[in-house]
Amino acid sequence: MTTRPTSTEDWQPVCRVAELEVERGATALVHGQAIAIFRTPDDTIYALGNHDPFAKGSVIARGIVGRRGEVPFVASPAHKHAFDLRTGKCLDDAHVSVPAYDVKVVEGVVLVGHRKQVDAA
């Protein structure tokens, strides 16, 4: 994945890290898109598109957070498909993914950037 250069206004503050429950999703409207935000036990923050392509609904934030080996994922509550929190790729169907977004934390505030760009392999 590559990240495009961004300016300060490309980062939208969403909430404080302390407001996010560990292994629970939260939703936010960022750059006009419904985003699911997750905090893992090691305090890493991830952001994915909230729309489940299998269930055709905005349910990803209500999913179950876990790990498969070294891969942090969220399993959709609808059909239980797992999505890599880092990339948005479905771990159960290599042809499907949800958008993943750049995230950074500044002084305890979660900032979400634009959609990550995926390099063609």
PDB file of C-alpha atoms in Angstrom:
ATOM      1  CA  MET A   1       0.000   0.000   0.000  1.00  0.00           C
ATOM      2  CA  THR A   2       1.087   3.514  -0.628  1.00  0.00           C
ATOM      3  CA  THR A   3      -0.009   6.636   1.128  1.00  0.00           C
ATOM      4  CA  ARG A   4      -0.526   9.842  -0.810  1.00  0.00           C
ATOM      5  CA  PRO A   5       0.881  13.075   0.613  1.00  0.00           C
ATOM      6  CA  THR A   6      -1.697  14.818   2.760  1.00  0.00           C
ATOM      7  CA  SER A   7      -2.172  18.258   4.182  1.00  0.00           C
ATOM      8  CA  THR A   8      -3.422  19.107   7.657  1.00  0.00           C
ATOM      9  CA  GLU A   9      -7.023  19.588   6.516  1.00  0.00           C
ATOM     10  CA  ASP A  10      -7.094  16.042   5.075  1.00  0.00           C
ATOM     11  CA  TRP A  11      -7.116  14.654   8.632  1.00  0.00           C
ATOM     12  CA  GLN A  12     -10.492  14.768  10.373  1.00  0.00           C
ATOM     13  CA  PRO A  13     -10.605  14.556  14.182  1.00  0.00           C
ATOM     14  CA  VAL A  14     -13.098  11.902  15.246  1.00  0.00           C
ATOM     15  CA  CYS A  15     -12.812  11.302  18.993  1.00  0.00           C
ATOM     16  CA  ARG A  16     -10.350  10.779  21.817  1.00  0.00           C
ATOM     17  CA  VAL A  17      -8.672   7.364  22.058  1.00  0.00           C
ATOM     18  CA  ALA A  18     -10.001   7.060  25.628  1.00  0.00           C
ATOM     19  CA  GLU A  19     -13.574   7.250  24.273  1.00  0.00           C
ATOM     20  CA  LEU A  20     -13.122   4.101  22.183  1.00  0.00           C
ATOM     21  CA  GLU A  21     -13.849   0.794  23.880  1.00  0.00           C
ATOM     22  CA  VAL A  22     -11.232  -1.903  23.314  1.00  0.00           C
ATOM     23  CA  GLU A  23     -12.356  -4.455  20.714  1.00  0.00           C
ATOM     24  CA  ARG A  24     -15.603  -2.573  20.047  1.00  0.00           C
ATOM     25  CA  GLY A  25     -16.442  -0.599  16.950  1.00  0.00           C
ATOM     26  CA  ALA A  26     -17.613   2.987  16.737  1.00  0.00           C
ATOM     27  CA  THR A  27     -18.962   4.823  13.714  1.00  0.00           C
ATOM     28  CA  ALA A  28     -18.191   8.256  12.356  1.00  0.00           C
ATOM     29  CA  LEU A  29     -18.873  10.240   9.221  1.00  0.00           C
ATOM     30  CA  VAL A  30     -15.490  11.107   7.720  1.00  0.00           C
ATOM     31  CA  HIS A  31     -15.060  12.881   4.378  1.00  0.00           C
ATOM     32  CA  GLY A  32     -18.698  11.992   3.637  1.00  0.00           C
ATOM     33  CA  GLN A  33     -18.177   8.270   4.257  1.00  0.00           C
ATOM     34  CA  ALA A  34     -19.500   6.041   7.070  1.00  0.00           C
ATOM     35  CA  ILE A  35     -16.411   4.730   8.841  1.00  0.00           C
ATOM     36  CA  ALA A  36     -16.054   1.973  11.452  1.00  0.00           C
ATOM     37  CA  ILE A  37     -13.281   2.714  13.965  1.00  0.00           C
ATOM     38  CA  PHE A  38     -11.676   0.059  16.159  1.00  0.00           C
ATOM     39  CA  ARG A  39      -9.245   0.067  19.091  1.00  0.00           C
ATOM     40  CA  THR A  40      -7.296  -3.121  19.746  1.00  0.00           C
ATOM     41  CA  PRO A  41      -5.871  -4.205  23.139  1.00  0.00           C
ATOM     42  CA  ASP A  42      -2.455  -2.741  22.208  1.00  0.00           C
ATOM     43  CA  ASP A  43      -4.181   0.651  21.612  1.00  0.00           C
ATOM     44  CA  THR A  44      -3.743   0.525  17.854  1.00  0.00           C
ATOM     45  CA  ILE A  45      -6.567   2.325  16.058  1.00  0.00           C
ATOM     46  CA  TYR A  46      -7.965   1.162  12.714  1.00  0.00           C
ATOM     47  CA  ALA A  47     -10.619   2.570  10.387  1.00  0.00           C
ATOM     48  CA  LEU A  48     -12.583   0.646   7.763  1.00  0.00           C
ATOM     49  CA  GLY A  49     -15.604   1.403   5.639  1.00  0.00           C
ATOM     50  CA  ASN A  50     -18.720   0.447   7.623  1.00  0.00           C
ATOM     51  CA  HIS A  51     -20.574  -1.155   4.673  1.00  0.00           C
ATOM     52  CA  ASP A  52     -20.520  -4.977   4.608  1.00  0.00           C
ATOM     53  CA  PRO A  53     -20.392  -6.048   0.938  1.00  0.00           C
ATOM     54  CA  PHE A  54     -21.925  -9.445   1.752  1.00  0.00           C
ATOM     55  CA  ALA A  55     -24.802  -8.286   3.958  1.00  0.00           C
ATOM     56  CA  LYS A  56     -25.312  -5.084   1.914  1.00  0.00           C
ATOM     57  CA  GLY A  57     -25.661  -3.070   5.121  1.00  0.00           C
ATOM     58  CA  SER A  58     -23.733  -0.732   7.389  1.00  0.00           C
ATOM     59  CA  VAL A  59     -22.815  -3.239  10.098  1.00  0.00           C
ATOM     60  CA  ILE A  60     -19.012  -3.600  10.203  1.00  0.00           C
ATOM     61  CA  ALA A  61     -18.707  -1.450  13.361  1.00  0.00           C
ATOM     62  CA  ARG A  62     -20.889  -3.978  15.200  1.00  0.00           C
ATOM     63  CA  GLY A  63     -18.525  -6.828  14.315  1.00  0.00           C
ATOM     64  CA  ILE A  64     -16.351  -9.011  16.524  1.00  0.00           C
ATOM     65  CA  VAL A  65     -12.672  -8.018  16.763  1.00  0.00           C
ATOM     66  CA  GLY A  66     -10.057 -10.743  16.924  1.00  0.00           C
ATOM     67  CA  ARG A  67      -6.771 -12.063  15.534  1.00  0.00           C
ATOM     68  CA  ARG A  68      -5.824 -14.778  13.079  1.00  0.00           C
ATOM     69  CA  GLY A  69      -2.161 -15.314  13.805  1.00  0.00           C
ATOM     70  CA  GLU A  70      -0.652 -11.852  13.388  1.00  0.00           C
ATOM     71  CA  VAL A  71      -3.627 -10.424  11.488  1.00  0.00           C
ATOM     72  CA  PRO A  72      -6.051  -8.199  13.414  1.00  0.00           C
ATOM     73  CA  PHE A  73      -9.543  -8.517  11.969  1.00  0.00           C
ATOM     74  CA  VAL A  74     -13.197  -7.698  12.442  1.00  0.00           C
ATOM     75  CA  ALA A  75     -15.826 -10.317  11.661  1.00  0.00           C
ATOM     76  CA  SER A  76     -19.053  -8.910  10.293  1.00  0.00           C
ATOM     77  CA  PRO A  77     -21.997  -9.624  12.583  1.00  0.00           C
ATOM     78  CA  ALA A  78     -24.174 -10.507   9.591  1.00  0.00           C
ATOM     79  CA  HIS A  79     -22.334 -13.336   7.813  1.00  0.00           C
ATOM     80  CA  LYS A  80     -19.170 -13.574   9.926  1.00  0.00           C
ATOM     81  CA  HIS A  81     -16.758 -12.750   7.075  1.00  0.00           C
ATOM     82  CA  ALA A  82     -13.486 -11.487   8.538  1.00  0.00           C
ATOM     83  CA  PHE A  83     -11.839  -8.288   7.263  1.00  0.00           C
ATOM     84  CA  ASP A  84      -8.186  -7.398   7.920  1.00  0.00           C
ATOM     85  CA  LEU A  85      -8.226  -4.224  10.036  1.00  0.00           C
ATOM     86  CA  ARG A  86      -4.986  -3.031   8.384  1.00  0.00           C
ATOM     87  CA  THR A  87      -6.016  -3.391   4.744  1.00  0.00           C
ATOM     88  CA  GLY A  88      -9.764  -4.077   4.583  1.00  0.00           C
ATOM     89  CA  LYS A  89      -9.182  -7.317   2.639  1.00  0.00           C
ATOM     90  CA  CYS A  90     -11.598 -10.151   3.352  1.00  0.00           C
ATOM     91  CA  LEU A  91      -9.747 -13.076   4.926  1.00  0.00           C
ATOM     92  CA  ASP A  92     -12.435 -15.488   3.718  1.00  0.00           C
ATOM     93  CA  ASP A  93     -12.751 -14.326   0.094  1.00  0.00           C
ATOM     94  CA  ALA A  94      -9.659 -12.820  -1.572  1.00  0.00           C
ATOM     95  CA  HIS A  95     -11.824 -11.075  -4.198  1.00  0.00           C
ATOM     96  CA  VAL A  96     -13.646  -8.879  -1.667  1.00  0.00           C
ATOM     97  CA  SER A  97     -12.519  -5.979   0.508  1.00  0.00           C
ATOM     98  CA  VAL A  98     -13.807  -2.922   2.318  1.00  0.00           C
ATOM     99  CA  PRO A  99     -12.032   0.436   2.252  1.00  0.00           C
ATOM    100  CA  ALA A 100      -9.291   0.985   4.832  1.00  0.00           C
ATOM    101  CA  TYR A 101      -8.415   4.500   5.975  1.00  0.00           C
ATOM    102  CA  ASP A 102      -5.265   6.165   7.258  1.00  0.00           C
ATOM    103  CA  VAL A 103      -5.381   6.807  11.003  1.00  0.00           C
ATOM    104  CA  LYS A 104      -3.104   8.708  13.346  1.00  0.00           C
ATOM    105  CA  VAL A 105      -3.346   9.779  16.962  1.00  0.00           C
ATOM    106  CA  VAL A 106      -2.200  13.263  17.964  1.00  0.00           C
ATOM    107  CA  GLU A 107      -2.290  14.257  21.644  1.00  0.00           C
ATOM    108  CA  GLY A 108      -4.832  11.515  22.355  1.00  0.00           C
ATOM    109  CA  VAL A 109      -7.172  12.492  19.497  1.00  0.00           C
ATOM    110  CA  VAL A 110      -7.953  10.008  16.710  1.00  0.00           C
ATOM    111  CA  LEU A 111      -7.588  11.565  13.265  1.00  0.00           C
ATOM    112  CA  VAL A 112      -8.822   9.761  10.163  1.00  0.00           C
ATOM    113  CA  GLY A 113      -7.371  10.558   6.765  1.00  0.00           C
ATOM    114  CA  HIS A 114      -8.332   9.439   3.311  1.00  0.00           C
ATOM    115  CA  ARG A 115      -8.824   5.959   1.963  1.00  0.00           C
ATOM    116  CA  LYS A 116      -5.607   3.957   1.697  1.00  0.00           C
ATOM    117  CA  GLN A 117      -4.413   3.405  -1.822  1.00  0.00           C
ATOM    118  CA  VAL A 118      -3.820  -0.243  -2.728  1.00  0.00           C
ATOM    119  CA  ASP A 119      -0.971  -1.037  -5.113  1.00  0.00           C
ATOM    120  CA  ALA A 120      -1.748  -3.477  -7.904  1.00  0.00           C
ATOM    121  CA  ALA A 121       0.206  -6.665  -7.286  1.00  0.00           C
TER     122      ALA A 121
END
